[in-house]
XYZ file of C-alpha atoms in Angstrom:
727
model
C -35.570 -154.183 -2.757
C -38.808 -155.412 -1.735
C -42.175 -154.128 -2.643
C -45.081 -153.594 -0.465
C -48.710 -152.460 -1.624
C -51.393 -151.011 0.902
C -53.768 -148.394 2.380
C -52.463 -145.613 4.343
C -54.070 -145.917 7.956
C -52.662 -143.107 9.844
C -49.990 -140.550 9.741
C -47.702 -141.214 12.958
C -45.280 -138.327 11.978
C -44.908 -135.558 9.200
C -42.277 -133.272 8.891
C -43.712 -129.518 8.033
C -41.419 -128.896 5.202
C -42.885 -132.129 3.792
C -39.487 -133.696 3.692
C -39.957 -137.018 6.090
C -43.312 -138.992 7.376
C -43.600 -141.790 9.208
C -46.994 -143.857 8.615
C -48.905 -146.687 9.365
C -50.038 -148.968 6.242
C -52.322 -152.027 6.125
C -50.732 -154.385 3.797
C -52.358 -156.207 0.868
C -53.105 -159.545 1.791
C -51.286 -159.287 5.116
C -52.849 -158.990 9.081
C -51.844 -156.151 10.703
C -50.338 -152.695 10.368
C -46.406 -151.680 9.213
C -44.590 -149.005 10.178
C -43.450 -147.143 6.977
C -40.805 -144.279 7.080
C -40.100 -142.180 3.681
C -38.307 -138.794 2.325
C -41.661 -137.620 1.168
C -44.716 -135.609 1.861
C -47.410 -137.784 3.936
C -50.030 -139.550 2.066
C -53.820 -139.327 2.752
C -55.423 -141.680 4.704
C -57.060 -143.891 2.677
C -54.497 -144.011 -0.397
C -53.332 -146.762 -2.073
C -50.147 -147.110 -1.789
C -47.030 -148.903 -3.793
C -43.610 -148.796 -2.203
C -40.409 -149.973 -2.687
C -37.419 -150.290 -0.104
C -36.251 -152.567 2.585
C -37.100 -153.595 5.742
C -35.206 -152.445 8.537
C -34.895 -153.240 12.554
C -35.054 -149.610 14.878
C -33.577 -150.122 18.152
C -36.533 -148.368 20.037
C -39.812 -149.149 17.210
C -38.969 -152.369 16.431
C -39.540 -153.663 12.579
C -39.964 -150.968 10.124
C -40.208 -150.623 6.129
C -37.941 -148.027 5.093
C -39.697 -146.682 1.164
C -37.174 -145.679 -1.501
C -40.051 -145.018 -3.489
C -43.675 -144.151 -2.813
C -46.284 -144.168 -5.565
C -50.115 -143.216 -4.730
C -53.234 -143.923 -6.313
C -57.254 -143.843 -5.728
C -58.369 -145.873 -3.339
C -60.318 -148.752 -4.338
C -61.635 -150.270 -1.182
C -64.750 -149.220 0.304
C -62.778 -148.347 3.870
C -60.205 -146.965 1.552
C -62.424 -144.602 -0.169
C -64.019 -143.459 3.281
C -60.855 -142.790 4.593
C -60.168 -140.805 1.854
C -62.960 -138.412 1.476
C -62.572 -137.974 5.479
C -59.228 -137.020 5.340
C -60.022 -133.430 4.343
C -58.969 -133.934 0.573
C -61.979 -133.232 -0.989
C -63.404 -129.998 0.409
C -66.970 -129.993 1.311
C -66.585 -133.574 3.032
C -65.821 -134.612 6.414
C -65.751 -138.227 8.216
C -69.661 -138.094 8.697
C -70.435 -136.813 5.316
C -67.522 -139.646 3.604
C -69.796 -142.054 5.563
C -72.841 -141.192 3.925
C -71.791 -141.343 0.724
C -69.978 -144.499 0.838
C -73.142 -145.813 2.632
C -74.932 -144.768 -0.550
C -73.114 -145.549 -3.411
C -70.227 -147.981 -2.448
C -67.711 -148.710 -4.702
C -69.482 -145.871 -7.201
C -68.861 -143.397 -4.480
C -65.928 -141.788 -6.813
C -66.878 -142.363 -9.983
C -70.613 -140.607 -9.026
C -68.502 -137.801 -7.474
C -66.832 -137.471 -10.372
C -69.635 -138.231 -13.616
C -72.944 -137.813 -11.842
C -72.423 -135.307 -9.240
C -76.032 -134.069 -9.298
C -76.536 -137.458 -7.577
C -74.684 -136.612 -4.459
C -77.888 -134.256 -3.420
C -79.795 -138.111 -3.168
C -77.579 -137.888 0.312
C -78.839 -136.209 3.231
C -77.093 -133.026 4.223
C -76.049 -132.556 0.677
C -77.540 -129.467 -1.290
C -76.855 -128.725 -5.202
C -74.483 -126.211 -3.439
C -72.578 -128.559 -1.246
C -72.519 -131.309 -4.357
C -70.735 -129.040 -6.786
C -68.598 -127.849 -4.297
C -67.495 -131.932 -3.911
C -67.518 -132.285 -7.579
C -65.208 -129.124 -8.393
C -62.837 -130.200 -5.799
C -62.543 -133.872 -6.995
C -62.143 -132.844 -10.469
C -59.054 -130.574 -9.514
C -57.666 -133.819 -7.836
C -58.558 -135.706 -10.889
C -56.545 -132.695 -13.230
C -53.517 -133.930 -11.010
C -53.264 -137.063 -12.692
C -51.372 -135.868 -15.478
C -48.837 -133.835 -13.375
C -48.447 -137.091 -10.894
C -47.987 -139.120 -13.968
C -45.339 -136.913 -15.359
C -43.247 -136.730 -11.777
C -43.929 -140.707 -11.235
C -42.392 -141.601 -14.711
C -39.276 -139.137 -13.825
C -38.613 -140.573 -10.617
C -40.097 -138.019 -8.067
C -42.991 -138.760 -5.825
C -46.210 -137.584 -7.281
C -47.362 -136.100 -3.544
C -45.893 -132.877 -4.405
C -48.329 -132.533 -7.677
C -51.362 -130.477 -5.734
C -48.613 -127.883 -4.701
C -46.909 -128.131 -8.242
C -50.977 -128.093 -9.972
C -52.048 -125.157 -7.796
C -49.107 -123.029 -8.323
C -49.236 -123.417 -12.361
C -52.341 -124.809 -13.080
C -52.334 -125.841 -17.333
C -48.601 -124.533 -17.107
C -47.297 -126.677 -14.560
C -45.692 -129.693 -17.052
C -44.257 -127.135 -19.261
C -42.778 -125.440 -16.439
C -40.957 -128.870 -14.887
C -39.626 -129.549 -18.413
C -38.354 -126.625 -19.315
C -37.785 -124.342 -15.790
C -37.652 -127.188 -13.274
C -35.544 -125.101 -11.207
C -38.569 -122.477 -10.624
C -40.284 -124.876 -8.203
C -37.863 -124.495 -5.881
C -38.607 -120.982 -5.346
C -42.074 -120.780 -6.200
C -43.735 -124.238 -5.025
C -44.280 -124.495 -0.959
C -42.600 -127.737 0.530
C -40.237 -128.044 -2.745
C -37.003 -127.417 -1.904
C -33.743 -127.116 -4.232
C -32.624 -130.773 -4.085
C -36.251 -132.147 -5.437
C -36.078 -129.506 -8.051
C -32.810 -130.998 -9.274
C -34.191 -134.156 -9.498
C -36.968 -132.994 -11.528
C -34.556 -131.463 -13.859
C -31.789 -134.157 -13.842
C -34.692 -136.023 -15.193
C -36.072 -133.654 -17.847
C -32.381 -133.516 -19.126
C -30.825 -130.575 -17.933
C -26.950 -131.035 -17.776
C -25.289 -131.174 -14.078
C -23.155 -128.476 -15.410
C -25.482 -125.738 -16.730
C -25.321 -122.825 -15.991
C -28.962 -122.554 -14.972
C -28.240 -125.422 -12.193
C -25.162 -123.780 -10.963
C -26.851 -120.433 -10.428
C -30.211 -122.206 -8.762
C -27.488 -123.586 -6.344
C -26.400 -120.084 -5.793
C -30.018 -119.259 -4.969
C -30.575 -122.063 -2.824
C -27.723 -121.303 -0.920
C -28.498 -117.690 -0.624
C -32.197 -118.596 0.610
C -30.806 -121.048 3.107
C -28.674 -118.126 4.644
C -31.691 -116.192 4.407
C -33.542 -118.365 6.378
C -31.003 -118.692 9.111
C -31.365 -114.958 9.724
C -28.561 -113.479 7.424
C -29.243 -110.527 4.963
C -26.230 -111.458 3.194
C -23.181 -113.889 3.171
C -19.331 -113.708 2.185
C -18.925 -114.833 -1.955
C -16.060 -117.581 -0.702
C -18.583 -118.954 1.739
C -21.533 -118.773 -0.803
C -19.558 -120.499 -3.548
C -18.180 -122.909 -1.097
C -21.654 -123.805 0.291
C -23.287 -123.968 -3.303
C -20.325 -126.265 -4.942
C -20.774 -128.221 -2.140
C -24.842 -128.500 -2.998
C -23.869 -129.221 -6.312
C -21.038 -130.974 -6.681
C -19.477 -129.250 -8.751
C -15.951 -127.400 -8.864
C -15.608 -124.159 -7.088
C -14.096 -122.368 -10.021
C -17.244 -122.912 -12.232
C -19.497 -121.862 -9.542
C -17.113 -118.540 -8.987
C -17.541 -117.824 -13.018
C -21.488 -118.055 -12.872
C -21.603 -115.905 -9.528
C -19.667 -113.626 -11.378
C -21.931 -113.682 -14.295
C -24.964 -112.823 -12.269
C -23.317 -110.004 -10.108
C -22.909 -108.400 -13.620
C -26.463 -109.263 -15.041
C -27.840 -107.989 -11.223
C -29.684 -110.727 -10.576
C -27.842 -110.838 -7.332
C -26.566 -107.834 -5.217
C -23.162 -107.344 -3.354
C -21.265 -105.196 -1.243
C -17.840 -104.283 -0.664
C -16.586 -104.098 2.846
C -12.588 -103.816 2.875
C -11.314 -106.737 0.981
C -14.713 -108.441 1.557
C -17.555 -109.077 -0.765
C -21.065 -109.904 0.768
C -23.487 -111.000 -1.386
C -27.091 -110.617 -1.272
C -30.466 -111.502 -2.491
C -31.681 -108.434 -4.358
C -34.626 -107.989 -2.459
C -32.620 -108.415 1.004
C -30.625 -105.923 -0.564
C -32.994 -103.538 -1.285
C -34.683 -103.868 2.248
C -31.584 -103.048 4.031
C -30.671 -100.297 1.595
C -34.209 -98.457 1.599
C -34.421 -99.104 5.189
C -31.292 -97.409 6.425
C -31.936 -94.711 4.274
C -35.894 -94.174 5.525
C -34.709 -93.858 8.830
C -32.061 -91.048 8.023
C -34.766 -89.439 5.957
C -37.351 -89.185 8.695
C -34.835 -87.999 11.036
C -34.218 -85.142 9.274
C -37.668 -84.034 8.995
C -40.122 -84.454 11.936
C -40.528 -80.924 13.689
C -39.107 -81.131 16.967
C -39.542 -79.325 20.072
C -36.253 -78.196 22.128
C -35.218 -80.342 24.872
C -35.634 -77.796 27.898
C -39.503 -77.327 26.724
C -39.798 -81.227 25.998
C -38.658 -82.026 29.738
C -41.368 -78.989 30.952
C -43.552 -81.066 29.110
C -42.871 -84.362 30.770
C -42.501 -82.344 34.368
C -46.220 -81.499 33.855
C -47.347 -84.857 33.151
C -45.832 -86.587 36.083
C -47.774 -84.029 38.244
C -51.145 -84.693 36.361
C -50.810 -88.285 36.590
C -49.043 -88.603 39.889
C -46.109 -90.703 38.843
C -42.501 -89.801 39.573
C -40.286 -91.233 36.872
C -36.490 -91.953 37.355
C -34.178 -89.893 35.443
C -33.938 -92.572 32.829
C -37.729 -92.419 32.394
C -37.930 -88.952 32.174
C -35.158 -88.701 29.531
C -36.905 -91.450 27.571
C -40.300 -89.714 27.248
C -38.983 -86.490 26.335
C -37.087 -87.935 23.505
C -40.024 -88.445 21.359
C -40.835 -84.825 21.264
C -37.541 -83.661 20.888
C -36.455 -86.562 18.239
C -37.948 -87.781 15.355
C -36.606 -91.444 15.643
C -36.053 -93.091 19.037
C -35.524 -96.319 20.391
C -36.757 -97.549 23.711
C -35.255 -100.643 25.379
C -35.025 -102.537 28.496
C -35.916 -105.658 30.183
C -38.590 -106.679 32.139
C -39.579 -104.910 35.433
C -37.731 -101.645 33.897
C -41.064 -99.605 33.292
C -41.331 -99.571 29.778
C -45.354 -99.861 29.801
C -45.277 -96.578 31.934
C -42.687 -94.947 29.629
C -44.880 -95.846 26.609
C -48.147 -94.268 28.783
C -45.733 -91.109 29.031
C -45.030 -90.892 25.646
C -48.647 -91.039 24.303
C -49.708 -88.746 26.947
C -47.210 -86.154 26.209
C -47.469 -86.597 22.195
C -50.989 -86.084 22.240
C -50.683 -82.844 24.635
C -49.001 -81.333 21.594
C -52.154 -82.068 19.389
C -50.232 -85.052 17.563
C -52.168 -88.594 16.904
C -50.630 -91.529 18.012
C -50.730 -94.796 16.445
C -49.881 -98.141 18.265
C -48.511 -101.270 16.679
C -46.723 -104.871 17.190
C -45.515 -107.644 15.112
C -47.840 -110.094 16.271
C -51.367 -110.345 17.381
C -50.697 -111.446 20.791
C -48.257 -108.445 21.328
C -50.751 -106.192 20.389
C -53.155 -107.312 22.643
C -50.698 -106.669 25.557
C -50.048 -103.433 24.125
C -53.296 -102.688 24.143
C -54.311 -104.152 27.149
C -51.119 -101.763 29.129
C -52.084 -99.053 27.559
C -55.830 -98.685 27.352
C -55.362 -97.794 23.835
C -55.861 -99.209 20.424
C -53.419 -101.627 19.207
C -53.033 -103.442 16.117
C -50.244 -105.882 14.005
C -47.962 -103.820 11.931
C -49.585 -106.110 8.963
C -52.801 -104.990 9.522
C -51.661 -101.277 10.443
C -50.160 -101.368 6.625
C -53.382 -103.096 5.164
C -51.929 -106.396 4.209
C -53.736 -108.069 1.211
C -52.594 -111.510 1.613
C -50.641 -111.295 -1.565
C -47.424 -111.859 -3.014
C -45.231 -109.599 -5.166
C -43.484 -111.092 -8.188
C -40.114 -111.000 -6.010
C -41.899 -112.375 -2.636
C -42.727 -109.782 -0.672
C -45.748 -109.130 0.882
C -48.700 -106.820 -0.949
C -49.521 -104.072 1.386
C -52.409 -101.600 0.573
C -50.038 -98.684 2.853
C -46.835 -97.459 1.074
C -45.450 -93.747 0.382
C -48.150 -92.928 -1.880
C -51.037 -93.730 0.418
C -48.717 -93.637 3.727
C -50.475 -94.400 7.480
C -52.872 -91.514 8.900
C -50.505 -90.215 12.399
C -48.279 -87.982 13.345
C -46.599 -90.573 15.579
C -46.106 -94.279 15.300
C -44.828 -96.578 18.604
C -44.084 -100.155 17.709
C -43.509 -102.419 20.480
C -41.801 -105.751 20.566
C -39.457 -104.633 17.709
C -36.610 -107.413 18.350
C -39.204 -109.616 16.418
C -39.713 -107.485 13.030
C -37.479 -108.534 10.402
C -35.730 -106.313 7.845
C -38.466 -106.928 5.044
C -41.224 -106.103 7.603
C -39.397 -102.962 8.367
C -38.932 -101.804 4.915
C -42.422 -102.070 4.008
C -43.369 -100.138 7.678
C -40.869 -97.368 6.802
C -42.627 -96.994 3.742
C -45.744 -96.381 5.139
C -44.543 -93.541 7.434
C -45.506 -90.399 6.439
C -43.627 -87.493 5.779
C -42.765 -85.455 9.314
C -44.091 -87.927 11.620
C -42.060 -89.079 14.421
C -41.199 -92.859 14.997
C -40.544 -94.733 18.385
C -39.113 -98.400 18.372
C -39.637 -100.020 21.833
C -38.391 -103.459 22.706
C -36.018 -105.817 24.910
C -32.803 -106.206 22.154
C -31.666 -109.157 24.688
C -34.385 -111.258 23.548
C -34.185 -113.617 20.517
C -33.883 -111.975 17.098
C -36.667 -112.211 14.488
C -37.324 -115.368 12.989
C -36.832 -113.907 9.279
C -33.518 -112.099 8.049
C -32.062 -109.262 10.179
C -31.053 -107.767 13.243
C -32.824 -104.856 12.982
C -33.514 -103.676 16.468
C -29.825 -104.660 17.614
C -28.273 -102.870 14.693
C -30.115 -99.834 15.021
C -29.238 -99.864 18.838
C -25.406 -100.460 17.399
C -25.215 -98.205 14.820
C -25.336 -95.314 17.709
C -27.120 -93.374 14.711
C -30.659 -93.093 16.325
C -30.937 -91.434 19.945
C -32.067 -94.432 22.332
C -32.225 -95.106 25.922
C -31.641 -98.077 27.660
C -33.665 -98.547 30.845
C -31.742 -100.765 33.482
C -33.087 -100.229 36.912
C -35.888 -102.627 38.152
C -38.372 -101.162 39.941
C -40.527 -104.816 40.734
C -39.175 -105.447 44.524
C -37.921 -109.061 45.494
C -40.720 -109.472 47.759
C -43.085 -109.371 44.611
C -41.778 -112.768 43.144
C -37.954 -113.926 42.143
C -39.153 -114.315 37.877
C -37.826 -110.730 37.428
C -34.667 -110.772 39.446
C -33.603 -114.340 37.936
C -34.592 -112.995 34.420
C -32.075 -110.429 34.828
C -29.485 -112.654 36.622
C -29.863 -115.020 33.469
C -28.930 -111.935 31.178
C -26.087 -111.283 33.316
C -24.860 -114.800 32.826
C -25.563 -115.880 36.518
C -27.744 -118.926 37.423
C -31.215 -118.078 38.534
C -32.201 -118.971 42.210
C -34.407 -121.869 42.354
C -37.264 -122.472 45.211
C -38.901 -125.618 45.882
C -42.618 -124.941 45.556
C -42.289 -121.320 44.636
C -42.414 -118.849 41.828
C -39.165 -120.092 40.077
C -38.466 -123.804 40.509
C -36.456 -126.619 38.910
C -37.032 -130.083 39.012
C -34.104 -132.302 38.145
C -35.214 -135.111 35.419
C -32.940 -138.285 35.112
C -34.099 -138.280 31.013
C -36.006 -136.804 28.411
C -38.854 -139.208 28.572
C -39.150 -138.778 32.421
C -39.228 -135.365 31.900
C -42.195 -135.398 29.134
C -44.183 -137.568 31.693
C -43.756 -134.807 34.163
C -44.468 -131.980 32.162
C -48.239 -134.111 31.325
C -48.263 -134.425 35.228
C -47.621 -130.412 36.021
C -50.126 -130.029 33.654
C -52.868 -132.093 34.294
C -52.721 -132.450 37.866
C -49.809 -130.489 40.076
C -50.666 -126.781 38.786
C -54.241 -127.107 38.892
C -53.970 -127.808 42.484
C -51.980 -124.464 42.708
C -55.175 -122.285 41.173
C -53.593 -122.361 37.137
C -55.913 -123.967 34.447
C -53.953 -126.074 32.374
C -55.360 -124.747 28.988
C -55.886 -121.297 29.729
C -52.999 -120.361 32.543
C -50.144 -122.945 31.740
C -47.944 -122.962 28.414
C -45.453 -125.164 27.634
C -42.373 -124.030 25.820
C -39.540 -126.172 24.185
C -36.217 -125.048 22.410
C -37.183 -127.820 19.982
C -39.839 -129.470 17.685
C -38.600 -133.079 17.486
C -37.088 -134.970 20.412
C -39.132 -136.596 23.472
C -39.443 -133.202 24.819
C -40.013 -131.404 21.766
C -42.977 -129.607 20.479
C -44.013 -132.483 18.231
C -44.259 -134.951 21.004
C -45.261 -132.755 23.953
C -48.565 -131.676 22.208
C -49.376 -135.496 21.345
C -48.915 -136.295 24.697
C -51.006 -133.234 26.192
C -53.629 -133.589 24.103
C -54.675 -136.961 25.430
C -54.090 -136.068 28.641
C -55.658 -133.015 28.539
C -58.526 -133.347 25.960
C -58.596 -137.073 25.080
C -61.278 -138.354 22.635
C -65.042 -139.558 24.295
C -68.262 -140.368 22.358
C -69.280 -136.813 22.972
C -66.561 -134.731 21.374
C -66.631 -134.584 17.518
C -63.125 -135.020 16.033
C -61.571 -134.068 12.705
C -58.378 -136.355 11.468
C -55.646 -135.323 8.710
C -53.234 -136.570 7.751
C -50.440 -135.365 10.480
C -52.986 -134.048 13.108
C -56.267 -134.857 15.195
C -58.173 -131.584 15.915
C -61.342 -132.144 18.331
C -63.910 -129.994 20.260
C -61.675 -128.315 23.130
C -58.239 -128.255 21.917
C -56.263 -125.682 21.822
C -54.820 -124.569 18.861
C -52.190 -122.194 17.108
C -52.761 -120.126 13.679
C -49.298 -120.770 11.827
C -49.752 -118.453 8.927
C -51.362 -114.786 8.426
C -54.721 -115.310 7.006
C -56.129 -111.365 6.123
C -59.469 -112.735 5.457
C -60.155 -114.434 8.613
C -58.306 -111.522 10.476
C -56.454 -114.422 12.342
C -52.451 -114.459 12.177
C -49.092 -116.239 12.636
C -49.156 -117.478 16.293
C -52.974 -116.747 17.426
C -54.088 -119.110 19.910
C -57.689 -120.266 20.331
C -59.485 -123.185 21.083
C -61.715 -125.313 18.769
C -65.601 -124.719 19.711
C -67.177 -126.772 16.679
C -66.348 -129.778 15.010
C -68.476 -131.072 11.719
C -67.913 -132.182 8.284
C -67.559 -128.792 7.029
C -64.385 -128.466 9.320
C -63.810 -126.688 12.532
C -64.784 -123.734 14.031
C -62.336 -121.471 16.122
C -63.008 -118.861 18.934
C -59.898 -116.652 19.267
C -61.734 -114.223 21.907
C -64.953 -112.674 22.672
C -64.914 -110.700 19.372
C -63.245 -113.174 17.404
C -64.204 -116.366 15.552
C -62.581 -118.153 12.687
C -64.164 -121.170 10.726
C -61.784 -123.490 8.531
C -62.838 -125.844 5.565
C -60.942 -129.081 5.788
C -58.234 -127.894 3.048
C -57.734 -125.341 5.382
C -56.735 -127.111 8.336
C -52.973 -126.944 7.340
C -52.630 -123.425 8.986
C -53.882 -125.116 12.415
C -51.267 -126.812 14.818
C -52.068 -127.722 18.245
C -50.840 -125.614 20.748
C -50.578 -127.020 24.231
C -46.837 -126.602 23.396
C -44.752 -124.192 21.329
C -41.326 -122.938 20.710
C -39.590 -120.331 22.505
C -39.383 -118.517 19.448
C -43.493 -118.544 18.708
C -43.953 -117.816 22.279
C -42.290 -114.114 21.693
C -44.549 -111.127 22.336
C -46.638 -113.235 24.663
C -47.153 -113.604 28.284
C -48.488 -116.175 30.254
C -49.271 -117.211 34.072
C -46.996 -120.230 34.073
C -44.618 -121.342 31.495
C -43.097 -125.000 31.571
C -39.682 -125.255 30.102
C -37.651 -128.511 29.860
C -34.176 -128.269 29.078
C -32.358 -131.226 28.472
C -28.923 -132.282 26.616
C -30.656 -133.144 23.408
C -31.405 -129.472 23.458
C -27.578 -128.524 23.617
C -27.834 -126.892 20.016
C -30.346 -124.377 20.842
C -29.104 -123.870 24.871
C -28.484 -120.316 24.537
C -28.739 -117.188 26.982
C -31.171 -114.988 24.731
C -33.353 -118.089 24.511
C -33.602 -118.881 28.495
C -34.036 -115.129 29.039
C -36.855 -114.988 26.333
C -38.561 -117.985 27.674
C -38.748 -116.762 31.307
C -39.807 -113.346 30.573
C -43.062 -114.688 29.127
C -44.171 -115.718 32.638
C -46.158 -113.460 35.048
C -46.629 -115.856 38.136
C -44.355 -118.744 37.726
C -41.788 -120.577 35.898
C -41.012 -124.548 35.634
C -37.813 -125.499 34.467
C -37.244 -129.537 34.170
C -34.496 -131.444 32.854
C -30.586 -131.190 34.152
C -28.982 -128.487 35.785
C -26.044 -129.025 33.506
C -28.389 -128.024 30.339
C -29.394 -125.077 32.192
C -25.881 -123.829 33.018
C -24.713 -124.887 29.262
C -27.982 -121.862 28.260
C -26.708 -119.177 30.766
C -23.129 -119.705 30.039
C -23.690 -119.434 26.203
C -23.887 -115.477 24.992
C -22.338 -116.602 22.008
C -25.206 -115.987 19.984
C -24.509 -116.703 16.181
C -23.248 -113.983 14.136
C -26.011 -112.407 11.593
C -24.240 -110.931 8.171
C -26.044 -107.611 7.798
C -24.488 -104.003 7.149
C -27.765 -102.331 8.168
C -25.727 -100.695 11.489
C -22.846 -99.770 9.100
C -25.218 -98.123 6.545
C -26.755 -96.362 9.037
C -23.417 -94.988 11.005
C -22.728 -93.293 7.362
C -24.231 -90.249 6.043
C -27.250 -90.304 4.447
C -28.065 -94.203 5.670
C -24.774 -94.999 3.239
C -21.672 -95.932 5.594
C -18.549 -94.872 3.954
C -17.189 -98.346 5.094
C -19.318 -99.679 1.924
C -17.942 -99.073 -1.282
């Protein structure tokens, strides 16, 4: 095994979960740069790095150093110190500030920051407050040394130290030595395998019950991340045994003990035992119970009176509803819980407007909500009423309960103030968010769920909307008649064709185009040309009107690569454009960006899209709307990502004038009918598909969406929210 030392120059790629990175290294005593791959989080630009590994020849990218171990330390060269400080590692220091500090103090810069922070005020732009902030941030990093040393001594990358320290503070080493498997549960980016490596180095035996139970917990977590609420016991033991390299029988015995001690939950359905994490078991069971409870409590009007009220509204509004639309509007008066579903062009918006009008005509107060900020904005625009995210309605605090669930102000003790609540895009709600929402619905209130059941399910666990409909326990109406005419365009007609398993009809130069591409690289280049030249010639703004979607993140036509290409094409660097670089991305004035996690302090939520308006040493300023601008310090930029391209999942709840979607053979894992249908229904004026028609056909034909293990439908089908099928 060879060794290599040098300074991190730039990060080419870093996996979001921190498990793999590609970066450029300037080796000590050598000319030029070396490409390094490592199964570790990305280093900070400017860090001095010691590697051990081997040289390999990549068929496309040439010679690379494949690192087996990676050890980082503080930079020592002037250039390294400056890059380190400019990387965002230290709060209050950006590129310009880093340059001024190093110019003033040279190689003593880090020592000045650590031991003589008052001298920082000698640098232009640094006051006492900023100096204190820089010192505090750097000292926090200094406190990491002990943790980093412990990790390195135990053969684990010190790159995890910051996250561990943030979680456990001064108790970090105690946790790592005595309860290492907690790291996989508590620390973002640390999975079971890393925690397992730490545990082994701390002397925990491979056949210990603690390790086996941690493996079971990890297997269950993986299952929930795939959308399941539970999993059959044999499948769980098999997964855990394979992960642990432990005999299945030993895993089965530990599982029995965990179930007996109620550290895991289970449900028996016939001869099958389904295992749950306790938090998902509670969420599913409570959701069923509360839906049943709400159905019994709301005061409802007789159907005949409800129909008359709807007819009065039609006359007053000058609207004639179809029979199924009339039925849906009336249903909110004669049912306490109701579901409205239907595809594009079926008049859901008109029906929702009617629902609001008839509810208010009876003196009832109405709240409107949706799972995401963009979906809430669409609902507000469509109805002319205020609409908020479900998180905002519930008063999300940003904290996490001991069981990992979010902290909300609103609950059974402090419920929502409304007589009726209408939620749109409910297909995007997972079982945990649904539980919290129902907990906050006041007794006697009506609840109306609206959504398209044929779209992609929620990213989180459960298939809530589908399960509610499948149960038959909640009154519902499915709108089927398409009211938009073919003369208005073919997007809606093609969306319904796709949903029925038929190939869409393409028109060259029309509103639903297909461009055949010989390979992925050509497709990626054509996407850039579409956004930079072709679509703007048709009158569509590349940044405001066009949204590139992709089924996957990696591959040449994946989200990550397309973002890099589109940023270079649509917002290239220029002397007048300020930039801020972190370990994985460059943010520049004018960039289109997306928030990747909820930030309740800023009022910005996962999936919100904005544009960078200012870049300075202190961070960036992002404008999300006329009413909302948010400031990000350097250490907060991990919450942002480029949004020239995004995944189809991230696009849910939004509409764009134009969507561009590559469908290529490399996307075969994700080529499903509901994904294509979801993507197409995001477009209002134009759809451009490109790639291969074989990939389109595969997507249209594949309606075998993976079954999600959940018993919500069965629970709802039973009396009192508990199914007789469940013993």
